[in-house]
Amino acid sequence: MLWPIYSYRVTNAVMEGNNSKLRTITKRSYGFKTLRYLRLMISLVFGKLKFDVPRLT
């Protein structure tokens, strides 16, 4: 049924992209010992955190 796409102009592309990112994260984090590390990795990817790298002067 495609009528919601035409009447509301809404697709599930964003959700599909998020699912793809989650699958990639879980594949990369296979060696993590606890669920906490997986949660940290997910928050780093989806939280879009920015870190300032200290520079030596």
mmCIF file of N, CA and C in Angstrom:
data_model
loop_
_atom_site.group_PDB
_atom_site.id
_atom_site.type_symbol
_atom_site.label_atom_id
_atom_site.label_comp_id
_atom_site.label_asym_id
_atom_site.label_seq_id
_atom_site.Cartn_x
_atom_site.Cartn_y
_atom_site.Cartn_z
ATOM 1 N N MET A 1 0.852 -1.173 0.000
ATOM 2 C CA MET A 1 0.000 0.000 0.000
ATOM 3 C C MET A 1 0.900 1.240 0.000
ATOM 4 N N LEU A 2 0.841 2.025 -1.035
ATOM 5 C CA LEU A 2 1.715 3.187 -1.181
ATOM 6 C C LEU A 2 1.018 4.511 -0.970
ATOM 7 N N TRP A 3 -0.222 4.509 -0.581
ATOM 8 C CA TRP A 3 -0.937 5.793 -0.473
ATOM 9 C C TRP A 3 -0.370 6.722 0.585
ATOM 10 N N PRO A 4 0.207 6.264 1.728
ATOM 11 C CA PRO A 4 0.766 7.243 2.681
ATOM 12 C C PRO A 4 1.930 8.036 2.095
ATOM 13 N N ILE A 5 2.694 7.418 1.213
ATOM 14 C CA ILE A 5 3.827 8.126 0.608
ATOM 15 C C ILE A 5 3.328 9.283 -0.244
ATOM 16 N N TYR A 6 2.276 9.057 -0.998
ATOM 17 C CA TYR A 6 1.776 10.102 -1.888
ATOM 18 C C TYR A 6 0.960 11.162 -1.156
ATOM 19 N N SER A 7 0.232 10.767 -0.138
ATOM 20 C CA SER A 7 -0.614 11.755 0.536
ATOM 21 C C SER A 7 0.127 12.542 1.616
ATOM 22 N N TYR A 8 1.100 11.925 2.284
ATOM 23 C CA TYR A 8 1.800 12.613 3.373
ATOM 24 C C TYR A 8 3.251 12.959 3.042
ATOM 25 N N ARG A 9 3.794 12.413 1.979
ATOM 26 C CA ARG A 9 5.192 12.615 1.586
ATOM 27 C C ARG A 9 6.155 12.157 2.683
ATOM 28 N N VAL A 10 5.831 11.026 3.307
ATOM 29 C CA VAL A 10 6.653 10.488 4.385
ATOM 30 C C VAL A 10 7.120 9.090 3.983
ATOM 31 N N THR A 11 8.406 8.833 4.171
ATOM 32 C CA THR A 11 8.939 7.497 3.926
ATOM 33 C C THR A 11 9.659 7.026 5.182
ATOM 34 N N ASN A 12 10.063 5.790 5.173
ATOM 35 C CA ASN A 12 10.792 5.241 6.310
ATOM 36 C C ASN A 12 12.291 5.184 6.032
ATOM 37 N N ALA A 13 12.789 6.013 5.157
ATOM 38 C CA ALA A 13 14.198 5.995 4.782
ATOM 39 C C ALA A 13 15.107 6.324 5.959
ATOM 40 N N VAL A 14 14.703 7.258 6.796
ATOM 41 C CA VAL A 14 15.532 7.625 7.949
ATOM 42 C C VAL A 14 15.643 6.446 8.911
ATOM 43 N N MET A 15 14.541 5.767 9.152
ATOM 44 C CA MET A 15 14.567 4.622 10.054
ATOM 45 C C MET A 15 15.395 3.482 9.478
ATOM 46 N N GLU A 16 15.317 3.276 8.184
ATOM 47 C CA GLU A 16 16.137 2.244 7.551
ATOM 48 C C GLU A 16 17.621 2.576 7.687
ATOM 49 N N GLY A 17 17.968 3.847 7.552
ATOM 50 C CA GLY A 17 19.358 4.257 7.737
ATOM 51 C C GLY A 17 19.833 4.028 9.155
ATOM 52 N N ASN A 18 18.978 4.337 10.128
ATOM 53 C CA ASN A 18 19.334 4.099 11.529
ATOM 54 C C ASN A 18 19.508 2.611 11.814
ATOM 55 N N ASN A 19 18.645 1.783 11.250
ATOM 56 C CA ASN A 19 18.780 0.338 11.433
ATOM 57 C C ASN A 19 20.083 -0.168 10.839
ATOM 58 N N SER A 20 20.469 0.368 9.705
ATOM 59 C CA SER A 20 21.729 -0.022 9.083
ATOM 60 C C SER A 20 22.916 0.361 9.963
ATOM 61 N N LYS A 21 22.876 1.557 10.542
ATOM 62 C CA LYS A 21 23.948 1.978 11.452
ATOM 63 C C LYS A 21 24.024 1.071 12.671
ATOM 64 N N LEU A 22 22.863 0.728 13.230
ATOM 65 C CA LEU A 22 22.846 -0.147 14.403
ATOM 66 C C LEU A 22 23.422 -1.524 14.087
ATOM 67 N N ARG A 23 23.089 -2.070 12.935
ATOM 68 C CA ARG A 23 23.641 -3.367 12.546
ATOM 69 C C ARG A 23 25.157 -3.298 12.409
ATOM 70 N N THR A 24 25.651 -2.211 11.829
ATOM 71 C CA THR A 24 27.091 -2.051 11.672
ATOM 72 C C THR A 24 27.776 -1.933 13.027
ATOM 73 N N ILE A 25 27.177 -1.187 13.936
ATOM 74 C CA ILE A 25 27.753 -1.031 15.278
ATOM 75 C C ILE A 25 27.808 -2.375 15.992
ATOM 76 N N THR A 26 26.743 -3.160 15.903
ATOM 77 C CA THR A 26 26.744 -4.446 16.593
ATOM 78 C C THR A 26 27.752 -5.405 15.974
ATOM 79 N N LYS A 27 27.976 -5.336 14.680
ATOM 80 C CA LYS A 27 29.003 -6.168 14.052
ATOM 81 C C LYS A 27 30.396 -5.757 14.514
ATOM 82 N N ARG A 28 30.648 -4.459 14.566
ATOM 83 C CA ARG A 28 31.965 -3.965 14.971
ATOM 84 C C ARG A 28 32.229 -4.183 16.454
ATOM 85 N N SER A 29 31.196 -4.230 17.264
ATOM 86 C CA SER A 29 31.371 -4.343 18.709
ATOM 87 C C SER A 29 31.225 -5.782 19.193
ATOM 88 N N TYR A 30 31.495 -6.730 18.340
ATOM 89 C CA TYR A 30 31.327 -8.136 18.701
ATOM 90 C C TYR A 30 32.230 -8.542 19.864
ATOM 91 N N GLY A 31 33.412 -7.986 19.955
ATOM 92 C CA GLY A 31 34.351 -8.382 20.994
ATOM 93 C C GLY A 31 34.161 -7.676 22.319
ATOM 94 N N PHE A 32 33.199 -6.796 22.436
ATOM 95 C CA PHE A 32 32.995 -6.077 23.689
ATOM 96 C C PHE A 32 32.493 -7.040 24.761
ATOM 97 N N LYS A 33 32.969 -6.824 25.976
ATOM 98 C CA LYS A 33 32.655 -7.766 27.046
ATOM 99 C C LYS A 33 31.303 -7.519 27.697
ATOM 100 N N THR A 34 30.846 -6.294 27.695
ATOM 101 C CA THR A 34 29.577 -6.002 28.363
ATOM 102 C C THR A 34 28.665 -5.204 27.443
ATOM 103 N N LEU A 35 27.407 -5.180 27.805
ATOM 104 C CA LEU A 35 26.419 -4.410 27.060
ATOM 105 C C LEU A 35 26.667 -2.913 27.210
ATOM 106 N N ARG A 36 27.338 -2.538 28.295
ATOM 107 C CA ARG A 36 27.627 -1.117 28.535
ATOM 108 C C ARG A 36 28.469 -0.520 27.406
ATOM 109 N N TYR A 37 29.463 -1.270 26.930
ATOM 110 C CA TYR A 37 30.307 -0.769 25.850
ATOM 111 C C TYR A 37 29.526 -0.595 24.555
ATOM 112 N N LEU A 38 28.604 -1.505 24.297
ATOM 113 C CA LEU A 38 27.753 -1.377 23.113
ATOM 114 C C LEU A 38 26.882 -0.134 23.219
ATOM 115 N N ARG A 39 26.326 0.109 24.395
ATOM 116 C CA ARG A 39 25.511 1.313 24.589
ATOM 117 C C ARG A 39 26.342 2.577 24.418
ATOM 118 N N LEU A 40 27.565 2.573 24.914
ATOM 119 C CA LEU A 40 28.442 3.730 24.738
ATOM 120 C C LEU A 40 28.737 3.985 23.261
ATOM 121 N N MET A 41 28.978 2.922 22.509
ATOM 122 C CA MET A 41 29.256 3.072 21.081
ATOM 123 C C MET A 41 28.036 3.624 20.352
ATOM 124 N N ILE A 42 26.854 3.163 20.703
ATOM 125 C CA ILE A 42 25.627 3.665 20.074
ATOM 126 C C ILE A 42 25.431 5.136 20.394
ATOM 127 N N SER A 43 25.688 5.519 21.644
ATOM 128 C CA SER A 43 25.521 6.932 22.004
ATOM 129 C C SER A 43 26.562 7.803 21.324
ATOM 130 N N LEU A 44 27.752 7.283 21.089
ATOM 131 C CA LEU A 44 28.761 8.054 20.365
ATOM 132 C C LEU A 44 28.362 8.274 18.911
ATOM 133 N N VAL A 45 27.809 7.251 18.283
ATOM 134 C CA VAL A 45 27.448 7.363 16.869
ATOM 135 C C VAL A 45 26.196 8.212 16.677
ATOM 136 N N PHE A 46 25.163 7.951 17.450
ATOM 137 C CA PHE A 46 23.901 8.650 17.249
ATOM 138 C C PHE A 46 23.820 9.973 17.991
ATOM 139 N N GLY A 47 24.669 10.171 18.990
ATOM 140 C CA GLY A 47 24.649 11.408 19.749
ATOM 141 C C GLY A 47 25.355 12.548 19.048
ATOM 142 N N LYS A 48 26.148 12.233 18.041
ATOM 143 C CA LYS A 48 26.907 13.224 17.279
ATOM 144 C C LYS A 48 27.709 14.131 18.211
ATOM 145 N N LEU A 49 28.423 13.480 19.120
ATOM 146 C CA LEU A 49 29.250 14.213 20.062
ATOM 147 C C LEU A 49 30.498 14.723 19.360
ATOM 148 N N LYS A 50 30.942 15.879 19.749
ATOM 149 C CA LYS A 50 32.153 16.454 19.187
ATOM 150 C C LYS A 50 33.165 16.615 20.309
ATOM 151 N N PHE A 51 34.360 16.166 20.064
ATOM 152 C CA PHE A 51 35.410 16.242 21.060
ATOM 153 C C PHE A 51 36.485 17.206 20.585
ATOM 154 N N ASP A 52 36.963 18.008 21.507
ATOM 155 C CA ASP A 52 38.088 18.882 21.210
ATOM 156 C C ASP A 52 39.370 18.133 21.546
ATOM 157 N N VAL A 53 40.218 17.999 20.563
ATOM 158 C CA VAL A 53 41.477 17.308 20.766
ATOM 159 C C VAL A 53 42.499 18.323 21.250
ATOM 160 N N PRO A 54 43.120 18.079 22.399
ATOM 161 C CA PRO A 54 44.123 19.035 22.879
ATOM 162 C C PRO A 54 45.349 19.016 21.976
ATOM 163 N N ARG A 55 45.899 20.174 21.752
ATOM 164 C CA ARG A 55 47.075 20.301 20.884
ATOM 165 C C ARG A 55 48.269 20.756 21.699
ATOM 166 N N LEU A 56 49.390 20.214 21.353
ATOM 167 C CA LEU A 56 50.623 20.634 22.010
ATOM 168 C C LEU A 56 51.103 21.929 21.380
ATOM 169 N N THR A 57 51.442 22.896 22.206
ATOM 170 C CA THR A 57 51.929 24.171 21.665
ATOM 171 C C THR A 57 53.336 24.446 22.110
#
